[in-house]
Amino acid sequence: MNKDNYDPRKGFEALRRGFENREGRTLEARVALLEALDRILTKREQDLESALRRDLGKPPIESYLSETYFVRNELRLICKNLARWSKPKRRRSPFFFQPASSWVSREPFGVSLVAAPWNYPFQLSMSPVIGSLAAGNSVMLKPSELAPATANFLAEVAHELDSPERFQVVLGGPEVGSACLELPFDHFFYTGSERVGRLYGEAAARHLSPSVLELGGKCPAILHHDAPVAETAKRIVRQKFFNAGQTCMAPDYVVVPEQLHESFVNKLTDHLRESYPDLTDLGRIVSHEHYTRLETLIEEEAKSIGQDEPEGLQLAPRLLPNAGWDIPAMQGEIFGPILPVISYTDLSDTIARVKSHGSPLALYLFSRDRAWAEGIAAEVPSGGICFNDVMKQGINLDLPFGGV
């Protein structure tokens, strides 16, 4: 799609006309559209892998697991269950209404806007698009301009799907996003930073439309004194540095009992060296701006695993082994391959510090003591909780994601 010739308002009007054509909203039409999309994605899997490599340097296994496999699984899950999910749900009626019938019928909102981020530019674009199309909405997708190869791929997929009255992709930067926010969408879905999320929330309020804001946060991993150090370190390394740490629900920092601190840092270092003997299997930072921002968070005593490659935007994994709550890396979401480790002696004070950062998208608790873990989970509101592992709650399609 030529972004210079694309008018979001005209695109919106075409999507509105498509939504008002009820034939496109039948169950059969929705399933047919999703199955056609699945065929296109199957045929162009290698093109997607190439686009993700150009944008983020993603190794093939990362591209497959976190992007292709995730979306295709969700697509097929929806196609399989859509008829059952779409059925009206009978409800009881008061006896004095008899012989009346009552039921709840699920209806689409109308025309929805999906704005996606750059860190998982395919998954976080297509997952909400698929859900919205399945519900019977028409959808305009605004992918991130920071992942241009994937954005172009998505535009080509929309063109090949050839249903401009149901699905369109608009390319461009913040000015295009701003133009979209002036349009009276019936639903807004935004994934990204809190700063830009406010703009989408304000736009939705102006149009009296519902919105979903999928924002990040500082996701903590908290260890109890009985946590198995080696296994915990291995699991945290495996997921924290996936996609070069650019994952909204990755552990942002680790809080560890003082008596375990030295052994835990040593195990983290060992697993990092084993996992990343060079930077081949580590994705790159999305832009020079983000690379420079991350450099400012690295302290002198940081432990580097490997050498940086600034020209390729590859930042070697870093541990901040003696981090404090007041260092620069603890003042906002890191979103990169830097992991602060904070030791604690007073758990109550530690929980208060964790809560001062707001509700995280994910909370990770490591302990053999189930009561201890459930106690912390009850005290710290979060979008999802995983005991003794990392990010598994976000991979299970039978669990909700985000919120509190």
Tab-separated table of C-alpha atoms in Angstrom:
chain	number	residue	atom	x	y	z
A	1	MET	CA	0.000	0.000	0.000
A	2	ASN	CA	1.342	3.422	-0.945
A	3	LYS	CA	1.224	5.386	2.277
A	4	ASP	CA	1.594	8.690	0.402
A	5	ASN	CA	-1.704	8.138	-1.408
A	6	TYR	CA	-3.660	6.569	1.430
A	7	ASP	CA	-6.332	8.707	3.067
A	8	PRO	CA	-7.308	7.274	6.484
A	9	ARG	CA	-10.684	9.015	6.312
A	10	LYS	CA	-11.589	7.407	2.993
A	11	GLY	CA	-10.333	4.085	4.308
A	12	PHE	CA	-12.500	4.508	7.397
A	13	GLU	CA	-15.561	5.266	5.257
A	14	ALA	CA	-14.961	2.123	3.188
A	15	LEU	CA	-14.678	0.062	6.376
A	16	ARG	CA	-17.875	1.624	7.707
A	17	ARG	CA	-19.732	0.654	4.526
A	18	GLY	CA	-18.315	-2.848	4.821
A	19	PHE	CA	-19.502	-3.162	8.395
A	20	GLU	CA	-22.985	-1.966	7.517
A	21	ASN	CA	-23.226	-4.744	4.924
A	22	ARG	CA	-24.527	-7.459	7.221
A	23	GLU	CA	-23.664	-10.219	4.745
A	24	GLY	CA	-20.001	-9.784	5.646
A	25	ARG	CA	-20.812	-10.304	9.314
A	26	THR	CA	-22.374	-13.725	9.045
A	27	LEU	CA	-20.579	-16.559	10.786
A	28	GLU	CA	-19.818	-18.180	7.430
A	29	ALA	CA	-18.339	-14.955	6.028
A	30	ARG	CA	-16.161	-14.382	9.097
A	31	VAL	CA	-14.792	-17.921	9.094
A	32	ALA	CA	-14.127	-17.755	5.356
A	33	LEU	CA	-12.177	-14.507	5.799
A	34	LEU	CA	-10.074	-15.960	8.624
A	35	GLU	CA	-9.374	-19.157	6.680
A	36	ALA	CA	-8.275	-17.090	3.673
A	37	LEU	CA	-5.958	-15.134	5.955
A	38	ASP	CA	-4.520	-18.395	7.324
A	39	ARG	CA	-3.769	-19.616	3.793
A	40	ILE	CA	-1.943	-16.393	2.930
A	41	LEU	CA	0.140	-16.517	6.110
A	42	THR	CA	1.010	-20.162	5.507
A	43	LYS	CA	2.168	-19.398	1.978
A	44	ARG	CA	4.229	-16.381	3.033
A	45	GLU	CA	5.851	-17.707	6.200
A	46	GLN	CA	9.375	-17.273	4.813
A	47	ASP	CA	8.608	-13.687	3.763
A	48	LEU	CA	7.550	-12.917	7.316
A	49	GLU	CA	10.699	-14.476	8.773
A	50	SER	CA	12.790	-12.338	6.413
A	51	ALA	CA	10.919	-9.162	7.391
A	52	LEU	CA	11.411	-9.837	11.104
A	53	ARG	CA	15.099	-10.477	10.520
A	54	ARG	CA	15.452	-7.122	8.720
A	55	ASP	CA	13.562	-5.192	11.384
A	56	LEU	CA	14.823	-6.758	14.607
A	57	GLY	CA	17.495	-9.298	13.697
A	58	LYS	CA	15.274	-12.050	15.087
A	59	PRO	CA	16.739	-15.566	14.919
A	60	PRO	CA	14.417	-17.953	13.026
A	61	ILE	CA	13.422	-19.881	16.156
A	62	GLU	CA	12.362	-16.649	17.904
A	63	SER	CA	10.378	-15.534	14.864
A	64	TYR	CA	8.588	-18.861	14.683
A	65	LEU	CA	7.774	-19.291	18.374
A	66	SER	CA	6.760	-15.761	19.302
A	67	GLU	CA	5.290	-14.530	16.034
A	68	THR	CA	4.282	-17.147	13.441
A	69	TYR	CA	3.352	-20.067	15.703
A	70	PHE	CA	1.526	-17.894	18.234
A	71	VAL	CA	-0.649	-16.127	15.647
A	72	ARG	CA	-1.395	-19.218	13.576
A	73	ASN	CA	-2.388	-21.129	16.723
A	74	GLU	CA	-4.712	-18.332	17.791
A	75	LEU	CA	-6.194	-18.075	14.304
A	76	ARG	CA	-7.010	-21.769	14.170
A	77	LEU	CA	-8.314	-21.806	17.746
A	78	ILE	CA	-10.764	-19.038	16.850
A	79	CYS	CA	-11.905	-20.692	13.624
A	80	LYS	CA	-12.528	-23.933	15.508
A	81	ASN	CA	-14.568	-22.337	18.305
A	82	LEU	CA	-16.190	-19.298	16.694
A	83	ALA	CA	-19.566	-20.946	16.062
A	84	ARG	CA	-19.855	-22.001	19.703
A	85	TRP	CA	-18.623	-18.662	21.032
A	86	SER	CA	-21.042	-16.726	18.812
A	87	LYS	CA	-24.198	-18.503	19.932
A	88	PRO	CA	-26.640	-16.444	22.028
A	89	LYS	CA	-26.520	-17.459	25.693
A	90	ARG	CA	-29.868	-18.234	27.279
A	91	ARG	CA	-30.700	-16.553	30.594
A	92	ARG	CA	-33.501	-17.223	33.028
A	93	SER	CA	-36.508	-14.894	33.174
A	94	PRO	CA	-38.459	-13.923	36.331
A	95	PHE	CA	-41.500	-16.127	36.820
A	96	PHE	CA	-43.829	-13.161	36.339
A	97	PHE	CA	-42.427	-12.654	32.786
A	98	GLN	CA	-43.440	-16.178	31.710
A	99	PRO	CA	-43.620	-17.391	28.978
A	100	ALA	CA	-40.927	-14.868	27.986
A	101	SER	CA	-37.417	-15.856	26.862
A	102	SER	CA	-34.213	-13.946	27.705
A	103	TRP	CA	-30.778	-14.251	26.222
A	104	VAL	CA	-27.473	-12.434	25.725
A	105	SER	CA	-26.400	-11.919	22.106
A	106	ARG	CA	-22.818	-10.990	21.253
A	107	GLU	CA	-22.552	-8.186	18.705
A	108	PRO	CA	-19.527	-6.472	17.075
A	109	PHE	CA	-18.708	-2.867	17.916
A	110	GLY	CA	-18.338	-1.622	14.330
A	111	VAL	CA	-15.103	-0.254	12.889
A	112	SER	CA	-12.066	-0.788	15.100
A	113	LEU	CA	-8.596	0.747	15.073
A	114	VAL	CA	-5.650	-1.454	16.044
A	115	ALA	CA	-2.324	0.279	16.684
A	116	ALA	CA	0.610	-2.087	17.108
A	117	PRO	CA	4.145	-1.734	18.552
A	118	TRP	CA	7.501	-2.695	17.059
A	119	ASN	CA	8.806	-5.337	19.486
A	120	TYR	CA	6.544	-8.147	18.211
A	121	PRO	CA	5.356	-6.348	15.091
A	122	PHE	CA	3.483	-9.292	13.581
A	123	GLN	CA	2.011	-10.979	16.650
A	124	LEU	CA	0.848	-7.767	18.333
A	125	SER	CA	-0.661	-6.565	15.059
A	126	MET	CA	-2.456	-9.701	13.959
A	127	SER	CA	-3.667	-11.058	17.300
A	128	PRO	CA	-6.091	-8.161	17.973
A	129	VAL	CA	-6.920	-7.902	14.251
A	130	ILE	CA	-7.933	-11.569	14.129
A	131	GLY	CA	-10.070	-11.248	17.255
A	132	SER	CA	-11.763	-8.137	15.906
A	133	LEU	CA	-12.470	-9.674	12.485
A	134	ALA	CA	-13.757	-12.846	14.139
A	135	ALA	CA	-16.245	-10.782	16.126
A	136	GLY	CA	-17.575	-9.219	12.915
A	137	ASN	CA	-15.874	-5.815	13.039
A	138	SER	CA	-14.137	-4.066	10.187
A	139	VAL	CA	-10.537	-3.247	11.111
A	140	MET	CA	-7.935	-0.596	10.319
A	141	LEU	CA	-4.425	-1.614	11.411
A	142	LYS	CA	-1.685	0.951	12.051
A	143	PRO	CA	1.581	-1.040	12.433
A	144	SER	CA	4.703	0.542	13.890
A	145	GLU	CA	6.874	2.558	11.530
A	146	LEU	CA	9.911	1.361	13.545
A	147	ALA	CA	9.474	-2.117	12.025
A	148	PRO	CA	9.020	-1.058	8.375
A	149	ALA	CA	9.685	-4.418	6.712
A	150	THR	CA	6.999	-6.124	8.799
A	151	ALA	CA	4.624	-3.190	8.307
A	152	ASN	CA	5.025	-3.529	4.527
A	153	PHE	CA	4.505	-7.269	4.812
A	154	LEU	CA	1.229	-6.677	6.679
A	155	ALA	CA	0.093	-4.221	4.013
A	156	GLU	CA	0.839	-6.824	1.329
A	157	VAL	CA	-1.156	-9.434	3.262
A	158	ALA	CA	-4.131	-7.055	3.456
A	159	HIS	CA	-3.849	-6.381	-0.283
A	160	GLU	CA	-3.732	-10.097	-1.063
A	161	LEU	CA	-6.695	-10.769	1.224
A	162	ASP	CA	-8.559	-8.271	-0.983
A	163	SER	CA	-11.283	-7.342	1.502
A	164	PRO	CA	-10.776	-3.575	1.847
A	165	GLU	CA	-14.253	-3.229	3.289
A	166	ARG	CA	-13.205	-5.528	6.178
A	167	PHE	CA	-9.464	-5.045	6.700
A	168	GLN	CA	-7.029	-2.280	5.779
A	169	VAL	CA	-3.468	-1.435	6.783
A	170	VAL	CA	-2.349	2.188	7.018
A	171	LEU	CA	1.402	2.870	6.898
A	172	GLY	CA	3.256	5.875	8.271
A	173	GLY	CA	4.546	7.520	11.406
A	174	PRO	CA	3.028	9.565	14.247
A	175	GLU	CA	1.306	11.964	11.855
A	176	VAL	CA	-0.716	9.094	10.387
A	177	GLY	CA	-1.521	7.819	13.861
A	178	SER	CA	-2.727	11.293	14.839
A	179	ALA	CA	-4.957	11.448	11.754
A	180	CYS	CA	-6.488	8.087	12.693
A	181	LEU	CA	-7.273	9.339	16.202
A	182	GLU	CA	-9.499	12.049	14.737
A	183	LEU	CA	-11.774	9.435	13.187
A	184	PRO	CA	-14.845	8.111	15.066
A	185	PHE	CA	-13.802	4.496	15.463
A	186	ASP	CA	-16.138	2.305	17.484
A	187	HIS	CA	-13.279	0.603	19.314
A	188	PHE	CA	-9.621	1.508	19.920
A	189	PHE	CA	-6.939	-1.115	20.615
A	190	TYR	CA	-3.453	0.183	21.388
A	191	THR	CA	-0.309	-1.672	22.462
A	192	GLY	CA	2.764	0.307	23.444
A	193	SER	CA	4.011	3.018	25.762
A	194	GLU	CA	2.014	4.679	28.491
A	195	ARG	CA	2.655	8.129	26.957
A	196	VAL	CA	1.095	7.305	23.590
A	197	GLY	CA	-1.537	5.117	25.250
A	198	ARG	CA	-2.940	8.237	26.894
A	199	LEU	CA	-3.552	9.719	23.441
A	200	TYR	CA	-5.558	6.662	22.404
A	201	GLY	CA	-7.502	6.711	25.660
A	202	GLU	CA	-8.320	10.401	25.135
A	203	ALA	CA	-9.437	9.777	21.547
A	204	ALA	CA	-11.681	6.920	22.634
A	205	ALA	CA	-13.216	9.148	25.316
A	206	ARG	CA	-13.898	11.916	22.775
A	207	HIS	CA	-15.790	9.463	20.585
A	208	LEU	CA	-17.433	7.699	23.565
A	209	SER	CA	-15.905	4.461	22.314
A	210	PRO	CA	-14.466	1.598	24.380
A	211	SER	CA	-10.721	1.035	24.304
A	212	VAL	CA	-8.123	-1.560	25.205
A	213	LEU	CA	-4.729	-0.154	26.228
A	214	GLU	CA	-2.086	-2.863	26.508
A	215	LEU	CA	0.750	-1.076	28.293
A	216	GLY	CA	3.942	-2.386	29.835
A	217	GLY	CA	5.522	-1.683	33.196
A	218	LYS	CA	8.307	-2.865	35.413
A	219	CYS	CA	7.623	-6.585	35.828
A	220	PRO	CA	9.417	-7.917	38.919
A	221	ALA	CA	10.766	-11.371	39.650
A	222	ILE	CA	10.905	-11.989	43.401
A	223	LEU	CA	12.817	-14.876	44.960
A	224	HIS	CA	12.092	-16.453	48.335
A	225	HIS	CA	15.045	-17.753	50.364
A	226	ASP	CA	14.109	-21.337	49.406
A	227	ALA	CA	14.109	-20.727	45.636
A	228	PRO	CA	16.291	-23.191	43.655
A	229	VAL	CA	19.006	-20.800	42.524
A	230	ALA	CA	20.353	-22.574	39.422
A	231	GLU	CA	16.969	-23.434	37.913
A	232	THR	CA	15.542	-19.985	38.686
A	233	ALA	CA	18.496	-18.230	37.052
A	234	LYS	CA	18.207	-20.418	33.965
A	235	ARG	CA	14.498	-19.717	33.527
A	236	ILE	CA	14.889	-15.976	34.014
A	237	VAL	CA	17.765	-15.757	31.513
A	238	ARG	CA	15.855	-17.797	28.938
A	239	GLN	CA	12.932	-15.365	28.845
A	240	LYS	CA	14.403	-12.020	29.906
A	241	PHE	CA	16.818	-11.907	26.966
A	242	PHE	CA	14.411	-13.349	24.392
A	243	ASN	CA	13.960	-10.707	21.653
A	244	ALA	CA	16.875	-8.792	23.219
A	245	GLY	CA	14.760	-8.062	26.285
A	246	GLN	CA	12.199	-6.156	24.228
A	247	THR	CA	9.147	-7.919	25.641
A	248	CYS	CA	6.468	-6.165	27.669
A	249	MET	CA	6.033	-9.044	30.125
A	250	ALA	CA	9.704	-9.975	30.468
A	251	PRO	CA	11.180	-9.685	33.974
A	252	ASP	CA	12.360	-6.086	34.253
A	253	TYR	CA	14.355	-6.651	37.443
A	254	VAL	CA	14.997	-9.370	40.026
A	255	VAL	CA	14.710	-9.054	43.799
A	256	VAL	CA	16.671	-11.705	45.684
A	257	PRO	CA	17.314	-12.418	49.386
A	258	GLU	CA	20.700	-11.100	50.494
A	259	GLN	CA	21.961	-14.582	51.419
A	260	LEU	CA	21.307	-15.833	47.863
A	261	HIS	CA	22.597	-12.754	46.039
A	262	GLU	CA	26.145	-13.821	45.201
A	263	SER	CA	25.289	-17.356	44.130
A	264	PHE	CA	22.320	-16.125	42.082
A	265	VAL	CA	24.384	-13.532	40.200
A	266	ASN	CA	27.017	-16.183	39.495
A	267	LYS	CA	24.395	-18.557	38.087
A	268	LEU	CA	22.883	-15.774	35.956
A	269	THR	CA	26.340	-15.084	34.550
A	270	ASP	CA	26.968	-18.758	33.811
A	271	HIS	CA	23.651	-19.210	32.005
A	272	LEU	CA	24.125	-16.015	29.997
A	273	ARG	CA	27.554	-17.134	28.792
A	274	GLU	CA	26.146	-20.526	27.917
A	275	SER	CA	23.112	-19.087	26.102
A	276	TYR	CA	24.881	-16.259	24.269
A	277	PRO	CA	28.482	-17.232	23.476
A	278	ASP	CA	28.212	-14.526	20.811
A	279	LEU	CA	25.406	-12.210	19.646
A	280	THR	CA	24.199	-14.512	16.861
A	281	ASP	CA	21.186	-15.690	18.842
A	282	LEU	CA	20.359	-12.288	20.305
A	283	GLY	CA	18.013	-9.933	18.461
A	284	ARG	CA	19.013	-6.350	17.847
A	285	ILE	CA	17.730	-3.113	19.354
A	286	VAL	CA	15.054	-1.559	17.157
A	287	SER	CA	16.642	1.892	16.582
A	288	HIS	CA	19.646	4.103	17.375
A	289	GLU	CA	17.432	6.156	19.683
A	290	HIS	CA	16.525	3.134	21.802
A	291	TYR	CA	20.130	1.869	21.709
A	292	THR	CA	21.383	5.211	23.057
A	293	ARG	CA	18.670	5.247	25.735
A	294	LEU	CA	19.724	1.796	26.940
A	295	GLU	CA	23.394	2.817	27.072
A	296	THR	CA	22.500	5.519	29.601
A	297	LEU	CA	21.098	2.834	31.923
A	298	ILE	CA	24.316	0.809	32.088
A	299	GLU	CA	26.367	1.457	35.226
A	300	GLU	CA	30.153	1.155	35.470
A	301	GLU	CA	29.998	-2.034	37.516
A	302	ALA	CA	27.662	-3.763	35.052
A	303	LYS	CA	28.684	-7.273	33.975
A	304	SER	CA	28.742	-7.538	30.189
A	305	ILE	CA	28.362	-10.914	28.481
A	306	GLY	CA	30.135	-10.333	25.178
A	307	GLN	CA	30.970	-7.210	23.186
A	308	ASP	CA	28.534	-4.640	21.842
A	309	GLU	CA	28.142	-4.134	18.095
A	310	PRO	CA	26.819	-0.562	17.838
A	311	GLU	CA	26.760	-0.546	14.042
A	312	GLY	CA	24.445	-3.557	14.053
A	313	LEU	CA	22.466	-2.198	17.032
A	314	GLN	CA	23.337	-5.293	19.037
A	315	LEU	CA	23.764	-4.635	22.735
A	316	ALA	CA	25.468	-7.409	24.680
A	317	PRO	CA	23.480	-8.751	27.671
A	318	ARG	CA	24.163	-6.854	30.892
A	319	LEU	CA	23.691	-7.653	34.540
A	320	LEU	CA	23.540	-4.847	37.083
A	321	PRO	CA	24.579	-7.105	39.983
A	322	ASN	CA	24.342	-4.620	42.862
A	323	ALA	CA	21.429	-2.492	41.731
A	324	GLY	CA	19.549	-0.161	44.057
A	325	TRP	CA	16.016	1.162	43.826
A	326	ASP	CA	17.221	4.658	42.891
A	327	ILE	CA	19.467	3.897	39.903
A	328	PRO	CA	18.434	5.138	36.418
A	329	ALA	CA	17.480	1.633	35.248
A	330	MET	CA	14.840	1.455	37.998
A	331	GLN	CA	13.082	4.704	37.064
A	332	GLY	CA	11.158	3.301	34.103
A	333	GLU	CA	10.630	0.192	32.008
A	334	ILE	CA	14.006	-0.986	30.653
A	335	PHE	CA	12.826	-2.829	27.533
A	336	GLY	CA	16.238	-4.154	26.600
A	337	PRO	CA	18.901	-6.771	27.513
A	338	ILE	CA	19.748	-5.222	30.898
A	339	LEU	CA	18.809	-6.956	34.146
A	340	PRO	CA	19.146	-5.242	37.542
A	341	VAL	CA	19.502	-7.543	40.550
A	342	ILE	CA	18.472	-6.050	43.902
A	343	SER	CA	19.124	-7.811	47.200
A	344	TYR	CA	16.753	-7.503	50.149
A	345	THR	CA	16.562	-8.299	53.845
A	346	ASP	CA	13.156	-6.801	54.680
A	347	LEU	CA	10.406	-8.359	52.557
A	348	SER	CA	7.726	-5.877	53.652
A	349	ASP	CA	9.835	-2.930	52.536
A	350	THR	CA	10.606	-4.739	49.275
A	351	ILE	CA	6.915	-5.303	48.494
A	352	ALA	CA	6.206	-1.636	49.194
A	353	ARG	CA	8.970	-0.686	46.725
A	354	VAL	CA	7.579	-3.052	44.100
A	355	LYS	CA	4.077	-1.600	44.505
A	356	SER	CA	5.400	1.941	44.166
A	357	HIS	CA	6.078	1.205	40.486
A	358	GLY	CA	2.376	0.595	39.825
A	359	SER	CA	0.639	-2.596	38.728
A	360	PRO	CA	3.006	-4.583	36.501
A	361	LEU	CA	1.820	-6.473	33.456
A	362	ALA	CA	3.363	-9.619	34.983
A	363	LEU	CA	4.599	-10.789	38.371
A	364	TYR	CA	7.040	-13.687	38.791
A	365	LEU	CA	7.469	-15.447	42.136
A	366	PHE	CA	10.001	-18.186	42.835
A	367	SER	CA	9.570	-20.352	45.911
A	368	ARG	CA	8.804	-23.873	47.069
A	369	ASP	CA	6.427	-22.317	49.606
A	370	ARG	CA	3.040	-22.007	47.876
A	371	ALA	CA	1.541	-19.991	50.737
A	372	TRP	CA	4.383	-17.435	50.510
A	373	ALA	CA	3.904	-17.025	46.763
A	374	GLU	CA	0.136	-16.704	46.990
A	375	GLY	CA	0.519	-14.143	49.768
A	376	ILE	CA	2.738	-11.924	47.577
A	377	ALA	CA	0.410	-12.421	44.601
A	378	ALA	CA	-2.548	-11.261	46.697
A	379	GLU	CA	-0.687	-8.157	47.830
A	380	VAL	CA	0.758	-6.994	44.475
A	381	PRO	CA	-1.893	-6.349	41.763
A	382	SER	CA	-0.717	-7.423	38.316
A	383	GLY	CA	-1.928	-8.418	34.875
A	384	GLY	CA	-0.741	-12.010	35.230
A	385	ILE	CA	1.209	-14.172	37.634
A	386	CYS	CA	3.545	-17.096	37.071
A	387	PHE	CA	4.982	-19.197	39.899
A	388	ASN	CA	8.484	-20.637	39.418
A	389	ASP	CA	8.782	-19.752	35.746
A	390	VAL	CA	8.614	-16.794	33.385
A	391	MET	CA	6.129	-15.689	30.692
A	392	LYS	CA	4.247	-19.001	30.544
A	393	GLN	CA	1.001	-17.271	31.540
A	394	GLY	CA	1.140	-15.165	28.367
A	395	ILE	CA	1.655	-18.159	26.082
A	396	ASN	CA	-1.403	-20.091	27.305
A	397	LEU	CA	-4.255	-19.091	24.968
A	398	ASP	CA	-6.805	-20.334	27.529
A	399	LEU	CA	-5.771	-17.602	29.994
A	400	PRO	CA	-6.700	-13.916	29.779
A	401	PHE	CA	-3.911	-11.404	29.231
A	402	GLY	CA	-3.297	-8.060	30.888
A	403	GLY	CA	-5.567	-5.979	33.088
A	404	VAL	CA	-5.444	-6.724	36.800
